[in-house]
Short mmCIF file of C-alpha atoms in Angstrom, two decimals:
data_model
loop_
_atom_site.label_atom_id
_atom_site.label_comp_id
_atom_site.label_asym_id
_atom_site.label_seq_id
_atom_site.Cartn_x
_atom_site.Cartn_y
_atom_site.Cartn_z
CA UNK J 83 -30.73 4.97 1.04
CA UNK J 84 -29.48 3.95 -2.52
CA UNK J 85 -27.03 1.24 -2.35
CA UNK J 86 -24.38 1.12 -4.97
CA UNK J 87 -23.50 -3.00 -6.27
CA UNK J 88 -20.86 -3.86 -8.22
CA UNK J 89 -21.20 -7.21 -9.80
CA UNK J 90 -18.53 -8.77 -12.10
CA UNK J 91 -19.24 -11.38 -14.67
CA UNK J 92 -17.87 -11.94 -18.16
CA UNK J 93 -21.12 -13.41 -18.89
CA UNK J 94 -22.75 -10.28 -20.37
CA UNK J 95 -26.06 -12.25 -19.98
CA UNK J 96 -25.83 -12.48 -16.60
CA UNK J 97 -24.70 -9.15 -15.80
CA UNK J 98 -27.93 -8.18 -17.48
CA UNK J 99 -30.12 -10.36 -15.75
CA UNK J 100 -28.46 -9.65 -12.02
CA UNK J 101 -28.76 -5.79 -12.96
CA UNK J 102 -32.38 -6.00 -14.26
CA UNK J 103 -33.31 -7.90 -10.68
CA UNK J 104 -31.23 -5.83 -8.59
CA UNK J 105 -32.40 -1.79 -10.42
CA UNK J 106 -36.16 -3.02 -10.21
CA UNK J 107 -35.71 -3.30 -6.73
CA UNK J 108 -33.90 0.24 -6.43
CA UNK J 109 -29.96 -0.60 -5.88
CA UNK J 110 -27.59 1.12 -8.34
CA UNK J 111 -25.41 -1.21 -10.43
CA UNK J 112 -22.17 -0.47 -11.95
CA UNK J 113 -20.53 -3.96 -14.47
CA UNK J 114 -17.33 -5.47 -14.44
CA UNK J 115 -16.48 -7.82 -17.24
CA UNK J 116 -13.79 -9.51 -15.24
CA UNK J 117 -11.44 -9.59 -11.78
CA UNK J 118 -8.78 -6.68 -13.43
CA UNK J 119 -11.39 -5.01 -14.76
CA UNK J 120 -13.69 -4.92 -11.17
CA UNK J 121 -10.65 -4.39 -8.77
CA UNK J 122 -9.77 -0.98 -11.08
CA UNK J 123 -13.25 0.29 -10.39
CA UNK J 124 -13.11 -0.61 -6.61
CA UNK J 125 -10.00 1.40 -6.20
CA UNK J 126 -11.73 4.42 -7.80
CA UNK J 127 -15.20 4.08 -6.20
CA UNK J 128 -17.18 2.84 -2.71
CA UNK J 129 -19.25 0.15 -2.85
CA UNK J 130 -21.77 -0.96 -0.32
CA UNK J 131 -21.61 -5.19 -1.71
CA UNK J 132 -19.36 -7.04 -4.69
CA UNK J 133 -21.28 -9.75 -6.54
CA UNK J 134 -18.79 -11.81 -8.42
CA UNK J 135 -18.50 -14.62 -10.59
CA UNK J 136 -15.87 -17.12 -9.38
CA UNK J 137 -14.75 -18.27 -13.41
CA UNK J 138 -13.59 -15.35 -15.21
CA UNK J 139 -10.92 -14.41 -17.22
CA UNK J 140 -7.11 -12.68 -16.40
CA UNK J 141 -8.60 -12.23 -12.51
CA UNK J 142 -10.53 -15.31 -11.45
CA UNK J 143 -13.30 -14.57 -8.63
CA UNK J 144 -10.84 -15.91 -6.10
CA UNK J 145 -7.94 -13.88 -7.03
CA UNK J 146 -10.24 -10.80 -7.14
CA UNK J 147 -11.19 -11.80 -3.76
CA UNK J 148 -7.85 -12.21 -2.38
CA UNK J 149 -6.71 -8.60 -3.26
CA UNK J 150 -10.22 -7.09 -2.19
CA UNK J 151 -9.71 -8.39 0.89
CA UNK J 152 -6.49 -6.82 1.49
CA UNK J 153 -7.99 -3.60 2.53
CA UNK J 154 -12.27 -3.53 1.93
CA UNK J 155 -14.72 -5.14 4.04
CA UNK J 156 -17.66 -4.89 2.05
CA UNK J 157 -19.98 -8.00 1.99
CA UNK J 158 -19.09 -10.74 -1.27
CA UNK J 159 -21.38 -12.40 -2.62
CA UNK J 160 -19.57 -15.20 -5.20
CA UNK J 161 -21.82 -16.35 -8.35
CA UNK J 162 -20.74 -20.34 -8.92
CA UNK J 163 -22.12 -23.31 -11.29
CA UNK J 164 -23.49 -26.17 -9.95
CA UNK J 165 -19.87 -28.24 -10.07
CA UNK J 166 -17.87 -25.68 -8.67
CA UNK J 167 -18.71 -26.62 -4.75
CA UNK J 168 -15.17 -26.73 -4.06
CA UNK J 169 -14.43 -23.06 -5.28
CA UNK J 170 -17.29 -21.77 -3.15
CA UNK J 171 -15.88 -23.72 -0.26
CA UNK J 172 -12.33 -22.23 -0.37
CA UNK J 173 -14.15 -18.61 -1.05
CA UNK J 174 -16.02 -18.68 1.75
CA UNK J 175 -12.98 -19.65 3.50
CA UNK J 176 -11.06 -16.49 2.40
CA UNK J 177 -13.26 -14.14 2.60
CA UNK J 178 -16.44 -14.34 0.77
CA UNK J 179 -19.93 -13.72 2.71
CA UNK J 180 -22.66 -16.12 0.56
CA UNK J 181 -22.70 -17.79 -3.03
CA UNK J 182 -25.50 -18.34 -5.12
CA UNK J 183 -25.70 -21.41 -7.89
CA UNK J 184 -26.67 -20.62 -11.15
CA UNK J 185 -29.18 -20.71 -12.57
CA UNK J 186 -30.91 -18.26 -9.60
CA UNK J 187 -34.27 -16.90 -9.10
CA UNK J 188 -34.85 -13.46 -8.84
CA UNK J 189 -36.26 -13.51 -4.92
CA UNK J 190 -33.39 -15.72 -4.33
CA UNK J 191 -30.59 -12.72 -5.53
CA UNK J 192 -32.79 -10.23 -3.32
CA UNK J 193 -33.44 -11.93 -0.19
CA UNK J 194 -29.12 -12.77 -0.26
CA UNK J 195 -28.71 -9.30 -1.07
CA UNK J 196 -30.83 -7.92 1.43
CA UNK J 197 -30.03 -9.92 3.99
CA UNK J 198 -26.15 -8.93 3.42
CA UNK J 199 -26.63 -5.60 3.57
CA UNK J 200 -28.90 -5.72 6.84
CA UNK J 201 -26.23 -7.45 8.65
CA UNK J 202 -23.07 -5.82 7.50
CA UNK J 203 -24.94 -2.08 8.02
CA UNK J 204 -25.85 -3.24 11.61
CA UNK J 205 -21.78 -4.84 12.51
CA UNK J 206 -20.28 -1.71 10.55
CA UNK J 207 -22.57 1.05 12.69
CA UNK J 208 -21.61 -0.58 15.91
CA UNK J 209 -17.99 -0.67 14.50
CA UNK J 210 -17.82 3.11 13.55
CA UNK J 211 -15.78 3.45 16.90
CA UNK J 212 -12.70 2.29 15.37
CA UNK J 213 -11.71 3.51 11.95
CA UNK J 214 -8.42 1.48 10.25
CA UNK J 215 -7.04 2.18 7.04
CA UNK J 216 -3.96 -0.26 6.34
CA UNK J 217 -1.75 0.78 9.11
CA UNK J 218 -3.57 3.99 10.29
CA UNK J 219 -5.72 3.32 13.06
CA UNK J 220 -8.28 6.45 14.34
CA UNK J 221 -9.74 5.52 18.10
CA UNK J 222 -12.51 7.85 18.14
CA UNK J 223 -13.94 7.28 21.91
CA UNK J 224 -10.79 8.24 22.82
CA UNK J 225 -9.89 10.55 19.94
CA UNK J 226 -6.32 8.65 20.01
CA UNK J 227 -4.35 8.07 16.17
CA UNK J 228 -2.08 5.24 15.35
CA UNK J 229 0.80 4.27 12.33
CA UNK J 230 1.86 1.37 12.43
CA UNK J 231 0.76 0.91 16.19
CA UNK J 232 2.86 4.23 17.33
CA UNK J 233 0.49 6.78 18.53
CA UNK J 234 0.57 10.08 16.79
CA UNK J 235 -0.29 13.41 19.16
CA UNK J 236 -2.67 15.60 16.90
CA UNK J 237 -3.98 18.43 18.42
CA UNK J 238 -7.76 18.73 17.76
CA UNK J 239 -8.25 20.66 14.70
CA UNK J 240 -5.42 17.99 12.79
CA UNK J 241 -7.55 14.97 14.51
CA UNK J 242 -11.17 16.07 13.21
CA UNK J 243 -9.56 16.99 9.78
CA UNK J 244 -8.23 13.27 9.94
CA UNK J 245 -11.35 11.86 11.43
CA UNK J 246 -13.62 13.16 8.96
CA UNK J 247 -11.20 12.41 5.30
CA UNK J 248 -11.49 8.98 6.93
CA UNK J 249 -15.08 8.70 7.52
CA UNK J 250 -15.59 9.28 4.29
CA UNK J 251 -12.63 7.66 2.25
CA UNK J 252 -12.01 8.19 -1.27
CA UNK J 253 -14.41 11.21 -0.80
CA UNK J 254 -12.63 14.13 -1.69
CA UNK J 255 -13.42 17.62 0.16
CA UNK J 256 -12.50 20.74 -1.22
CA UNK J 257 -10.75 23.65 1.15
CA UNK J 258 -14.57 24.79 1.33
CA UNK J 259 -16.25 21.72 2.11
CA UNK J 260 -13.81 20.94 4.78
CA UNK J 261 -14.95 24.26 6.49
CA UNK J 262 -18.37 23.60 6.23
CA UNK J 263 -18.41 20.24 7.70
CA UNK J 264 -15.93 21.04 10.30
CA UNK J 265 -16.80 24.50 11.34
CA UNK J 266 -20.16 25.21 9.90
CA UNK J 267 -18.94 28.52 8.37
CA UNK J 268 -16.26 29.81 5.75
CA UNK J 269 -15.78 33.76 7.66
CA UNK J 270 -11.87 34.00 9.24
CA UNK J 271 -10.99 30.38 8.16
CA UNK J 272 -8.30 30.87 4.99
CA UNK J 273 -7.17 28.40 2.15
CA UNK J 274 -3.23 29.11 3.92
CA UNK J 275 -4.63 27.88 7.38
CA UNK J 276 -6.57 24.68 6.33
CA UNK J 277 -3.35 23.94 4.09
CA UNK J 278 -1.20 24.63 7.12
CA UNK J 279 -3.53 21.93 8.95
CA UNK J 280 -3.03 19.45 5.86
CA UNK J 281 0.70 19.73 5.75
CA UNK J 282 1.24 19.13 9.38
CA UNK J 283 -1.23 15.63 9.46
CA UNK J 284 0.89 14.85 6.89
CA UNK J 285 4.41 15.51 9.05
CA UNK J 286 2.81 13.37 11.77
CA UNK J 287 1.15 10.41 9.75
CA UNK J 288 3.45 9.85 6.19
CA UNK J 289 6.33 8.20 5.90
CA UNK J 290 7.36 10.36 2.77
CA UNK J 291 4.95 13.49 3.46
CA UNK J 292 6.13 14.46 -0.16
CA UNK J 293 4.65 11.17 -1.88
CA UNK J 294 1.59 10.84 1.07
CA UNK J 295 0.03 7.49 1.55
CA UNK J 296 -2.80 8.30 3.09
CA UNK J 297 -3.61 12.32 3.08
CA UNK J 298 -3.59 12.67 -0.70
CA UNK J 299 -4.31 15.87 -3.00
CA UNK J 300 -6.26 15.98 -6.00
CA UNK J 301 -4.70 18.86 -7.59
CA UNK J 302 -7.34 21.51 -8.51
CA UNK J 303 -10.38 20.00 -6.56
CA UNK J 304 -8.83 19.30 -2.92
CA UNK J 305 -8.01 16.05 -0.59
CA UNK J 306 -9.32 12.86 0.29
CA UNK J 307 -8.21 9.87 2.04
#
């Protein structure tokens, strides 16, 4: 599996190095050159582990961290100097997983990485039961949906439509690839009757079902949550 790192720096040096360690050893590395700049990737794109420098400019690292936190729970791994100890203190505090000093080997980088990864793949496979998305919560032993704590009754077509947009958030599926994941076949299944589906999630789980907050459409292509 090829796992996708975004690391955030305004050190273009750095960014360099980190990506030259990190793509030798086969993960995929997308830059940031600061906190505004990396949270407006993260809200366009999954990532399986942040790296990010705690000094940087209009976003700090700890600001970044604040607002990443608000809704991702991917593992954070903050870059410091040598005389910031009491920045890494208060990020690990708020959310971040492990720091590394600069300057930093090479096997020190991997071994952090990889031993992030390990353990947050382990926690999030025995934590697939429960899927929560700001105030939607999916139960999926029980096949039960929540907003805001008030359980919504979908009947089973709505739920696995739900289930599966929220398995794989920020994915979107088209009317065709919904069909195919769902039902395994296209034949007696029309664009009207997966709409139908759409609209009627939306009835139950939106506030607004006109201006969703969850169920969106990307006009032309299809939906995602």
């Amino acid at each position: 599996m090829e796992y996708t790192i975004l690391v955030a720096d305004d050190d273009e040096d750095i960014r360099k190095l980190v990506r030259l360690y990190l793509e030798n050893s086969g993960y995929r590395i997308i830059e940031a050159v600061n906190g505004t700049d990396a949270l407006a990737i993260l809200n366009k794109k999954n990532f399986d582990l942040v790296i990010l420098d705690i000094m940087m400019p209009e976003k700090d690292g700890l600001e970044t961290l604040l607002e990443i936190r608000k809704d991702k729970f991917m593992p954070v791994i903050f870059l410091t100097a040598k005389d910031q100890e009491i920045d890494m203190l208060q990020g690990l505090s708020i959310g971040a997983d492990d720091y590394i000093a600069k300057p930093f080997s090479s096997m020190e980088l991997l071994i952090r990485v990889k031993t992030l990864l390990r353990r947050y793949i382990e926690f999030d496979n025995k934590n697939k039961n429960i899927i929560k998305i700001e105030q939607l919560e999916i139960r999926r032993e029980s096949r039960q949906v929540f907003v805001d704590e008030q359980e919504i009754m979908l009947t089973p077509t709505e739920y696995r439509i739900l289930e599966l947009l929220c398995l794989n958030r920020n994915t979107v599926f088209s009317i065709d690839k919904l069909c195919e994941n769902l039902w395994n076949e296209r034949d007696g299944i029309s664009d009207t009757s997966v709409m139908m589906h759409i609209a009627k999630i939306r009835r139950k789980i939106e506030i607004n079902p006109k201006d969703p907050q969850y169920l969106k459409t990307v006009w032309g292509v299809g939906y995602k949550v």
